[in-house]
Tab-separated table of C-alpha atoms and ligand atoms in Angstrom:
chain	number	residue	atom	x	y	z
A	1230	MET	CA	-25.853	-232.898	51.502
A	1231	ARG	CA	-26.912	-229.512	52.715
A	1232	ARG	CA	-28.386	-228.070	55.960
A	1233	THR	CA	-29.732	-224.596	56.863
A	1234	ARG	CA	-29.614	-222.802	60.162
A	1235	PRO	CA	-30.019	-223.207	63.085
A	1236	ILE	CA	-27.852	-226.368	63.012
A	1237	ILE	CA	-27.086	-226.704	66.732
A	1238	TRP	CA	-30.779	-227.293	67.655
A	1239	ILE	CA	-31.301	-229.785	64.783
A	1240	ALA	CA	-28.076	-231.615	65.850
A	1241	LEU	CA	-29.284	-231.984	69.486
A	1242	LEU	CA	-32.823	-233.029	68.551
A	1243	VAL	CA	-31.970	-235.622	65.845
A	1244	LEU	CA	-30.568	-238.433	67.890
A	1245	ALA	CA	-32.162	-238.125	71.285
A	1246	VAL	CA	-33.895	-240.824	73.390
A	1247	GLY	CA	-34.974	-240.170	76.929
A	1248	VAL	CA	-33.479	-241.545	80.149
A	1249	THR	CA	-32.778	-239.480	83.213
A	1250	THR	CA	-30.308	-240.621	85.804
A	1251	MET	CA	-29.921	-239.152	89.228
A	1252	LEU	CA	-26.356	-239.101	90.511
A	1253	ALA	CA	-24.964	-238.328	93.919
A	1254	GLY	CA	-22.296	-235.570	93.820
A	1255	CYS	CA	-18.870	-237.022	94.347
A	1256	GLY	CA	-15.111	-236.377	94.406
A	1257	THR	CA	-12.713	-235.287	97.086
A	1258	SER	CA	-10.891	-231.939	97.294
A	1259	GLY	CA	-7.051	-231.480	97.017
A	1260	THR	CA	-4.446	-229.025	95.653
A	1261	GLY	CA	-2.246	-228.560	92.488
A	1262	THR	CA	-2.747	-229.836	88.933
A	1263	THR	CA	-0.482	-231.209	86.187
A	1264	GLY	CA	-1.883	-229.072	83.380
A	1265	THR	CA	-3.358	-225.689	83.964
A	1266	ALA	CA	-6.081	-224.608	86.336
A	1267	THR	CA	-8.391	-221.770	85.350
A	1268	GLY	CA	-10.241	-219.843	88.061
A	1269	THR	CA	-9.773	-220.287	91.798
A	1270	PRO	CA	-12.763	-222.112	93.290
A	1271	ALA	CA	-14.462	-220.162	96.033
A	1272	ALA	CA	-15.071	-222.261	99.152
A	1273	GLY	CA	-17.090	-225.204	97.984
A	1274	GLY	CA	-16.390	-224.199	94.363
A	1275	LEU	CA	-16.481	-226.939	91.762
A	1276	LYS	CA	-13.397	-228.657	90.359
A	1277	ILE	CA	-13.822	-230.083	86.878
A	1278	ALA	CA	-11.037	-231.809	84.960
A	1279	LEU	CA	-10.867	-231.575	81.149
A	1280	LEU	CA	-8.376	-233.977	79.572
A	1281	LEU	CA	-7.856	-233.653	75.814
A	1282	PRO	CA	-5.791	-236.060	73.645
A	1283	GLU	CA	-3.592	-234.205	71.235
A	1284	THR	CA	-2.124	-231.078	69.702
A	1285	LYS	CA	-1.604	-232.249	66.084
A	1286	THR	CA	-5.253	-231.572	65.230
A	1287	ALA	CA	-6.423	-227.956	65.519
A	1288	ARG	CA	-9.842	-228.472	67.115
A	1289	TYR	CA	-8.764	-229.235	70.709
A	1290	GLU	CA	-6.988	-225.975	71.601
A	1291	THR	CA	-8.971	-223.756	69.203
A	1292	GLN	CA	-12.508	-225.137	69.692
A	1293	ASP	CA	-13.103	-227.815	72.351
A	1294	ARG	CA	-11.159	-226.243	75.221
A	1295	PRO	CA	-12.292	-222.598	74.893
A	1296	LEU	CA	-15.920	-223.574	74.216
A	1297	PHE	CA	-16.017	-225.986	77.173
A	1298	GLU	CA	-14.383	-223.501	79.537
A	1299	ALA	CA	-16.755	-220.712	78.486
A	1300	LYS	CA	-19.819	-222.875	79.110
A	1301	VAL	CA	-18.601	-224.030	82.538
A	1302	LYS	CA	-17.874	-220.415	83.464
A	1303	GLU	CA	-21.382	-219.457	82.377
A	1304	LEU	CA	-22.987	-222.221	84.445
A	1305	ALA	CA	-20.648	-222.111	87.479
A	1306	PRO	CA	-18.600	-218.902	87.601
A	1307	ASP	CA	-16.658	-220.098	90.647
A	1308	ALA	CA	-15.640	-223.415	89.138
A	1309	GLN	CA	-11.985	-224.361	88.653
A	1310	ILE	CA	-11.123	-226.228	85.444
A	1311	LEU	CA	-8.123	-228.543	85.676
A	1312	TYR	CA	-7.012	-228.692	82.040
A	1313	SER	CA	-4.510	-231.058	80.422
A	1314	ASN	CA	-3.515	-231.955	76.875
A	1315	ALA	CA	-1.761	-235.303	76.445
A	1316	ASN	CA	0.150	-234.457	73.236
A	1317	GLN	CA	-0.813	-237.813	71.668
A	1318	ASP	CA	0.802	-239.669	74.645
A	1319	ALA	CA	-1.459	-242.196	76.419
A	1320	THR	CA	0.994	-242.658	79.305
A	1321	GLU	CA	1.176	-238.909	79.827
A	1322	GLN	CA	-2.630	-238.818	79.923
A	1323	GLN	CA	-2.683	-241.490	82.633
A	1324	ALA	CA	-0.383	-239.283	84.730
A	1325	GLN	CA	-2.491	-236.207	84.018
A	1326	ALA	CA	-5.639	-238.041	85.157
A	1327	ASP	CA	-3.898	-239.231	88.329
A	1328	ALA	CA	-2.890	-235.649	89.107
A	1329	ALA	CA	-6.403	-234.337	88.471
A	1330	LEU	CA	-7.853	-236.937	90.857
A	1331	THR	CA	-5.199	-236.139	93.452
A	1332	ASN	CA	-6.033	-232.460	93.100
A	1333	GLY	CA	-9.659	-233.027	93.897
A	1334	ALA	CA	-11.386	-233.192	90.536
A	1335	GLN	CA	-15.079	-233.888	91.162
A	1336	VAL	CA	-15.660	-235.101	87.588
A	1337	LEU	CA	-13.393	-236.102	84.720
A	1338	VAL	CA	-14.244	-235.064	81.164
A	1339	LEU	CA	-11.913	-237.359	79.257
A	1340	ASP	CA	-11.150	-237.515	75.509
A	1341	PRO	CA	-8.836	-240.546	75.467
A	1342	VAL	CA	-5.647	-240.850	73.442
A	1343	ASP	CA	-6.175	-244.621	73.666
A	1344	SER	CA	-9.824	-245.726	73.932
A	1345	ALA	CA	-8.835	-249.100	75.441
A	1346	SER	CA	-6.100	-248.222	77.949
A	1347	ALA	CA	-8.157	-245.290	79.289
A	1348	ALA	CA	-10.301	-247.896	81.065
A	1349	SER	CA	-7.717	-247.864	83.863
A	1350	ILE	CA	-8.299	-244.141	84.365
A	1351	VAL	CA	-12.020	-244.827	84.762
A	1352	ALA	CA	-11.293	-247.555	87.313
A	1353	LYS	CA	-9.173	-245.158	89.402
A	1354	ALA	CA	-11.850	-242.481	89.214
A	1355	LYS	CA	-14.536	-244.941	90.219
A	1356	ALA	CA	-12.443	-245.968	93.220
A	1357	LYS	CA	-12.626	-242.316	94.280
A	1358	ASN	CA	-16.305	-242.117	93.398
A	1359	VAL	CA	-15.539	-239.554	90.663
A	1360	PRO	CA	-17.810	-239.763	87.602
A	1361	VAL	CA	-16.288	-239.857	84.118
A	1362	ILE	CA	-17.721	-238.335	80.949
A	1363	SER	CA	-16.248	-239.937	77.807
A	1364	TYR	CA	-15.816	-236.906	75.563
A	1365	ASP	CA	-15.898	-237.318	71.786
A	1366	ARG	CA	-14.079	-240.689	71.824
A	1367	LEU	CA	-15.691	-243.643	73.613
A	1368	ILE	CA	-13.684	-245.275	76.422
A	1369	LEU	CA	-14.044	-249.018	75.904
A	1370	ASN	CA	-14.813	-251.748	78.438
A	1371	ALA	CA	-15.175	-249.398	81.396
A	1372	ASP	CA	-17.872	-248.102	83.787
A	1373	VAL	CA	-18.152	-244.754	82.068
A	1374	ASP	CA	-20.981	-242.534	83.335
A	1375	TYR	CA	-21.774	-240.623	80.134
A	1376	TYR	CA	-20.631	-240.360	76.518
A	1377	VAL	CA	-20.943	-237.162	74.473
A	1378	SER	CA	-19.997	-237.277	70.794
A	1379	PHE	CA	-21.244	-237.379	67.218
A	1380	ASP	CA	-22.635	-240.323	65.270
A	1381	ASN	CA	-19.134	-241.333	64.187
A	1382	GLU	CA	-20.045	-244.268	61.967
A	1383	LYS	CA	-22.310	-241.856	60.119
A	1384	VAL	CA	-19.293	-239.584	59.603
A	1385	GLY	CA	-17.684	-242.459	57.689
A	1386	THR	CA	-20.787	-243.255	55.637
A	1387	LEU	CA	-21.216	-239.590	54.701
A	1388	GLN	CA	-17.545	-239.377	53.631
A	1389	GLY	CA	-17.766	-242.651	51.706
A	1390	GLN	CA	-21.036	-241.762	49.963
A	1391	ALA	CA	-19.871	-238.280	48.928
A	1392	LEU	CA	-16.644	-239.731	47.518
A	1393	LEU	CA	-18.402	-242.605	45.718
A	1394	ASP	CA	-20.942	-240.207	44.171
A	1395	LYS	CA	-18.093	-237.995	42.934
A	1396	ILE	CA	-16.069	-240.930	41.549
A	1397	THR	CA	-19.155	-242.228	39.732
A	1398	LYS	CA	-19.977	-238.757	38.380
A	1399	ASP	CA	-16.379	-238.475	37.116
A	1400	GLY	CA	-16.822	-241.782	35.249
A	1401	ASN	CA	-14.388	-243.602	37.521
A	1402	ALA	CA	-16.730	-246.126	39.162
A	1403	GLY	CA	-14.916	-249.322	40.153
A	1404	LYS	CA	-11.463	-247.783	39.872
A	1405	THR	CA	-8.698	-247.655	42.523
A	1406	ILE	CA	-8.564	-245.354	45.535
A	1407	VAL	CA	-6.236	-244.809	48.506
A	1408	MET	CA	-7.561	-244.878	52.070
A	1409	ILE	CA	-5.888	-242.901	54.885
A	1410	ASN	CA	-7.625	-243.738	58.150
A	1411	GLY	CA	-7.148	-242.313	61.616
A	1412	SER	CA	-5.255	-243.507	64.681
A	1413	PRO	CA	-5.619	-247.225	65.474
A	1414	THR	CA	-5.937	-246.418	69.227
A	1415	ASP	CA	-8.909	-244.080	68.665
A	1416	ASN	CA	-12.302	-245.812	68.698
A	1417	ASN	CA	-13.668	-243.021	66.498
A	1418	ALA	CA	-11.178	-243.918	63.768
A	1419	THR	CA	-12.517	-247.472	63.868
A	1420	LEU	CA	-16.074	-246.144	63.442
A	1421	PHE	CA	-15.180	-243.719	60.619
A	1422	LYS	CA	-13.380	-246.555	58.815
A	1423	LYS	CA	-16.301	-248.962	59.313
A	1424	GLY	CA	-18.756	-246.411	57.963
A	1425	ALA	CA	-16.606	-245.609	54.916
A	1426	HIS	CA	-16.008	-249.254	54.083
A	1427	SER	CA	-19.727	-250.000	54.358
A	1428	ILE	CA	-20.209	-247.675	51.355
A	1429	LEU	CA	-17.006	-248.173	49.338
A	1430	ASP	CA	-16.412	-251.937	49.581
A	1431	GLY	CA	-17.255	-253.650	46.316
A	1432	LYS	CA	-17.796	-250.308	44.563
A	1433	VAL	CA	-14.122	-249.275	44.243
A	1434	LYS	CA	-10.732	-251.013	44.480
A	1435	ILE	CA	-8.723	-250.070	47.584
A	1436	GLY	CA	-5.175	-249.972	46.225
A	1437	ALA	CA	-3.525	-248.929	49.490
A	1438	GLU	CA	-4.866	-248.394	53.013
A	1439	TYR	CA	-3.247	-247.043	56.172
A	1440	ASP	CA	-4.098	-246.410	59.841
A	1441	THR	CA	-2.302	-243.196	60.781
A	1442	PRO	CA	-0.606	-243.220	64.213
A	1443	ASP	CA	-1.508	-240.147	66.312
A	1444	TRP	CA	-3.629	-238.838	63.418
A	1445	SER	CA	-0.355	-237.213	62.418
A	1446	PRO	CA	-0.510	-235.133	59.160
A	1447	ASP	CA	3.225	-235.775	58.594
A	1448	LYS	CA	2.707	-239.534	58.855
A	1449	ALA	CA	-0.273	-239.261	56.491
A	1450	GLN	CA	2.003	-237.483	53.995
A	1451	THR	CA	4.520	-240.328	54.204
A	1452	GLU	CA	1.744	-242.891	53.769
A	1453	MET	CA	0.542	-241.056	50.652
A	1454	ASP	CA	4.112	-240.961	49.307
A	1455	GLN	CA	4.199	-244.748	49.728
A	1456	ALA	CA	0.823	-245.139	48.002
A	1457	ILE	CA	1.973	-243.051	45.022
A	1458	THR	CA	5.142	-245.148	44.764
A	1459	LYS	CA	3.107	-248.378	44.987
A	1460	LEU	CA	0.258	-247.417	42.606
A	1461	GLY	CA	1.981	-244.876	40.354
A	1462	LYS	CA	0.866	-241.305	39.717
A	1463	ASN	CA	-2.056	-242.457	37.560
A	1464	GLY	CA	-2.830	-245.569	39.584
A	1465	PHE	CA	-5.613	-244.056	41.714
A	1466	VAL	CA	-8.576	-241.758	41.117
A	1467	ALA	CA	-9.408	-240.538	44.650
A	1468	VAL	CA	-8.236	-240.459	48.266
A	1469	TYR	CA	-10.363	-241.214	51.330
A	1470	CYS	CA	-8.924	-239.325	54.332
A	1471	ALA	CA	-10.520	-239.585	57.754
A	1472	ASN	CA	-9.950	-235.937	58.744
A	1473	ASP	CA	-8.677	-232.598	57.445
A	1474	GLY	CA	-5.296	-232.995	59.121
A	1475	THR	CA	-4.485	-236.251	57.349
A	1476	CYS	CA	-5.998	-234.922	54.115
A	1477	GLY	CA	-3.640	-231.941	54.259
A	1478	GLY	CA	-0.741	-234.402	54.479
A	1479	ALA	CA	-2.048	-236.482	51.556
A	1480	ILE	CA	-2.529	-233.387	49.385
A	1481	ALA	CA	1.009	-232.192	50.186
A	1482	ALA	CA	2.303	-235.573	49.013
A	1483	MET	CA	0.286	-235.379	45.795
A	1484	LYS	CA	1.539	-231.858	45.078
A	1485	GLY	CA	5.090	-233.046	45.832
A	1486	ALA	CA	4.684	-235.759	43.196
A	1487	GLY	CA	3.329	-233.276	40.657
A	1488	ILE	CA	-0.256	-234.565	40.938
A	1489	ASP	CA	-3.049	-231.937	40.842
A	1490	PRO	CA	-5.250	-232.631	43.878
A	1491	LYS	CA	-8.154	-230.945	42.087
A	1492	LYS	CA	-8.192	-234.003	39.822
A	1493	ARG	CA	-8.138	-236.522	42.713
A	1494	PRO	CA	-11.160	-235.908	44.963
A	1495	SER	CA	-10.437	-236.361	48.650
A	1496	THR	CA	-12.381	-236.319	51.891
A	1497	GLY	CA	-11.738	-234.810	55.325
A	1498	GLN	CA	-13.445	-234.003	58.632
A	1499	ASP	CA	-13.537	-231.286	61.311
A	1500	ALA	CA	-14.074	-228.281	58.999
A	1501	GLU	CA	-10.720	-226.889	60.041
A	1502	LEU	CA	-10.016	-223.490	58.504
A	1503	ALA	CA	-7.313	-224.938	56.239
A	1504	GLY	CA	-9.698	-227.765	55.276
A	1505	ILE	CA	-12.530	-225.374	54.437
A	1506	GLN	CA	-10.143	-223.240	52.371
A	1507	ARG	CA	-8.960	-226.294	50.412
A	1508	VAL	CA	-12.593	-227.277	49.816
A	1509	LEU	CA	-13.342	-223.769	48.575
A	1510	LEU	CA	-10.403	-223.915	46.153
A	1511	GLY	CA	-11.401	-227.425	45.004
A	1512	GLU	CA	-8.160	-228.999	46.235
A	1513	GLN	CA	-10.148	-231.096	48.757
A	1514	PHE	CA	-13.594	-232.361	47.723
A	1515	ILE	CA	-15.448	-232.366	51.053
A	1516	THR	CA	-15.076	-232.075	54.782
A	1517	ILE	CA	-17.462	-233.017	57.590
A	1518	TYR	CA	-18.746	-230.282	59.893
A	1519	LYS	CA	-19.367	-231.289	63.496
A	1520	ALA	CA	-20.930	-228.579	65.673
A	1521	ILE	CA	-18.242	-228.738	68.375
A	1522	LYS	CA	-19.998	-225.958	70.296
A	1523	ALA	CA	-23.001	-228.228	70.887
A	1524	GLU	CA	-20.701	-231.068	71.927
A	1525	ALA	CA	-18.624	-228.949	74.339
A	1526	ASN	CA	-21.755	-227.291	75.785
A	1527	THR	CA	-23.423	-230.643	76.406
A	1528	ALA	CA	-20.329	-232.000	78.136
A	1529	ALA	CA	-20.009	-228.830	80.246
A	1530	GLU	CA	-23.675	-228.984	81.310
A	1531	LEU	CA	-23.291	-232.626	82.314
A	1532	ALA	CA	-20.001	-231.992	84.140
A	1533	VAL	CA	-21.389	-229.099	86.174
A	1534	ALA	CA	-24.520	-231.120	87.025
A	1535	LEU	CA	-22.417	-234.082	88.150
A	1536	ALA	CA	-20.005	-231.927	90.171
A	1537	LYS	CA	-22.947	-230.210	91.856
A	1538	GLY	CA	-24.559	-233.561	92.516
A	1539	SER	CA	-27.753	-232.434	90.820
A	1540	GLY	CA	-29.576	-234.550	88.273
A	1541	VAL	CA	-28.893	-234.494	84.578
A	1542	PRO	CA	-30.487	-231.379	83.045
A	1543	SER	CA	-34.092	-232.305	82.162
A	1544	SER	CA	-33.558	-230.677	78.746
A	1545	MET	CA	-31.002	-233.341	78.024
A	1546	THR	CA	-32.176	-236.653	76.654
A	1547	LEU	CA	-29.856	-239.554	76.124
A	1548	SER	CA	-29.443	-242.608	73.992
A	1549	LYS	CA	-27.442	-245.716	74.894
A	1550	VAL	CA	-24.118	-246.792	73.380
A	1551	ASN	CA	-22.534	-250.096	74.358
A	1552	ASN	CA	-18.774	-249.821	75.060
A	1553	GLY	CA	-18.143	-253.544	75.358
A	1554	LYS	CA	-18.965	-253.544	79.083
A	1555	ILE	CA	-22.069	-251.397	79.665
A	1556	ASP	CA	-24.726	-249.396	77.819
A	1557	VAL	CA	-23.450	-245.885	78.358
A	1558	PRO	CA	-26.033	-243.049	78.543
A	1559	SER	CA	-25.025	-240.919	75.565
A	1560	VAL	CA	-25.678	-237.788	73.535
A	1561	LEU	CA	-24.809	-238.350	69.871
A	1562	LEU	CA	-24.887	-235.293	67.646
A	1563	ASN	CA	-25.314	-235.149	63.886
A	1564	PRO	CA	-22.423	-234.650	61.437
A	1565	VAL	CA	-22.912	-232.656	58.218
A	1566	VAL	CA	-21.157	-232.897	54.844
A	1567	VAL	CA	-19.623	-229.653	53.541
A	1568	THR	CA	-18.921	-229.021	49.850
A	1569	LYS	CA	-17.768	-225.686	48.459
A	1570	GLU	CA	-21.382	-224.906	47.522
A	1571	THR	CA	-22.591	-225.475	51.109
A	1572	ILE	CA	-19.881	-223.668	53.113
A	1573	LYS	CA	-22.177	-220.640	53.417
A	1574	ASP	CA	-25.148	-222.593	54.774
A	1575	THR	CA	-23.175	-224.756	57.190
A	1576	VAL	CA	-20.018	-223.484	58.915
A	1577	VAL	CA	-20.626	-219.803	58.119
A	1578	ALA	CA	-24.355	-219.934	58.963
A	1579	ASP	CA	-23.462	-221.562	62.277
A	1580	GLY	CA	-20.782	-219.008	63.126
A	1581	PHE	CA	-18.032	-221.646	63.143
A	1582	TRP	CA	-16.023	-219.499	60.701
A	1583	THR	CA	-16.778	-216.112	59.179
A	1584	ALA	CA	-16.541	-215.539	55.445
A	1585	ALA	CA	-13.707	-213.087	56.145
A	1586	GLN	CA	-11.727	-215.716	58.047
A	1587	ILE	CA	-12.131	-218.158	55.139
A	1588	MET	CA	-11.475	-215.726	52.321
A	1589	ASN	CA	-8.116	-214.343	53.457
A	1590	THR	CA	-6.383	-214.325	50.065
A	1591	PRO	CA	-7.430	-212.859	46.679
A	1592	GLU	CA	-7.723	-216.401	45.302
A	1593	LEU	CA	-10.058	-217.410	48.147
A	1594	VAL	CA	-12.095	-214.211	47.725
A	1595	ALA	CA	-12.576	-215.002	44.033
A	1596	ALA	CA	-13.527	-218.614	44.774
A	1597	GLY	CA	-15.823	-217.510	47.617
A	1598	GLN	CA	-17.747	-215.061	45.480
A	1599	LEU	CA	-18.563	-217.876	43.057
A	1600	VAL	CA	-20.421	-219.726	45.828
A	1601	GLY	CA	-22.111	-216.768	47.467
A	1602	LEU	CA	-19.644	-216.060	50.265
A	1603	LYS	CA	-19.533	-212.360	51.154
B	2526	LIG	C1	-11.225	-237.965	66.408
B	2526	LIG	C2	-12.129	-236.765	66.328
B	2526	LIG	C3	-11.920	-236.038	65.058
B	2526	LIG	C4	-10.476	-235.875	64.718
B	2526	LIG	C5	-9.505	-236.857	65.261
B	2526	LIG	C6	-8.099	-236.344	65.405
B	2526	LIG	O1	-11.453	-238.727	67.516
B	2526	LIG	O2	-13.465	-237.119	66.439
B	2526	LIG	O3	-12.631	-234.834	65.068
B	2526	LIG	O4	-10.054	-234.905	64.069
B	2526	LIG	O5	-9.892	-237.490	66.435
B	2526	LIG	O6	-7.917	-235.719	66.569
């Protein structure tokens, strides 16, 4: 369950298969955007649209956007980035995509709120000969040009296996757990859930299970309240949560009911700062680290190449993922489990968080020193 540095290179190399596709540059120019536009394109400058899904999960504004923008700026200093965040609203995202196309986006980098309904955005882009990169979440049943993400089913199997190993070690094999999955409109949530069930089914009893609309931590807290009411305070031994946001909600519910979360191992994902701190304190058992920098960099490299009309960077090799319509050329990166013992060798070693950022209270300093954080 542990990895040593450098993680980004291992992540890129693990799941690569080679296909190179030559693409004609496309897109038409226009003015104005719905979100924000960074940089003013010099004559002939590139216009790249980045459309992210939500604001309830920390990664998008704190990791994906700044990392993507920095890489585009490095590769094409005169590029303009048309940025939008849909605030968990699929209809709003449709409008944001329309505006980006109207404003001359030459490529769309789209992380869909709704993996199915985003197919109509792809159709509109295709009609304008604008390529679409499906970012992090796969757009289903559409002529997507590329897909950049992590092996999301593996995220679920890693979460499930870590939790099952812990339950067994605690002498609770076969007992009842609660499952708090992600948003039913997000194809990733479907993959996380599938992976987790492939490990847990038949090994534990699933006393209550929920799909959390919008990945909302508040809704996850309510779901956990309902599970505690249904099963009783001592009616479950562990909680599967699909990400750190929902896990934070579940832990708040447990604390509210007077249940010590340190005695009910739980899972998460994203290695958010709050998630890592809970893992360090033992309130949350694990999280999953995904090297978002590698993901954002890959998407930025592809977007700049497509906007320039040049071929896919030769350094980039792709696998194929079927989205129900086509085999999409894809880069799938490798997720990593993080326990309190491996924080140092994963997120800190990779520069995702510094030890100082994690250990920002005396309690966290004390816990950090026990696992070698300095
Ligand atoms: C998923 C993403 C996760 C996550 C979640 C909530 O699609 O892969 O990292 O946290 O959405 O936004």
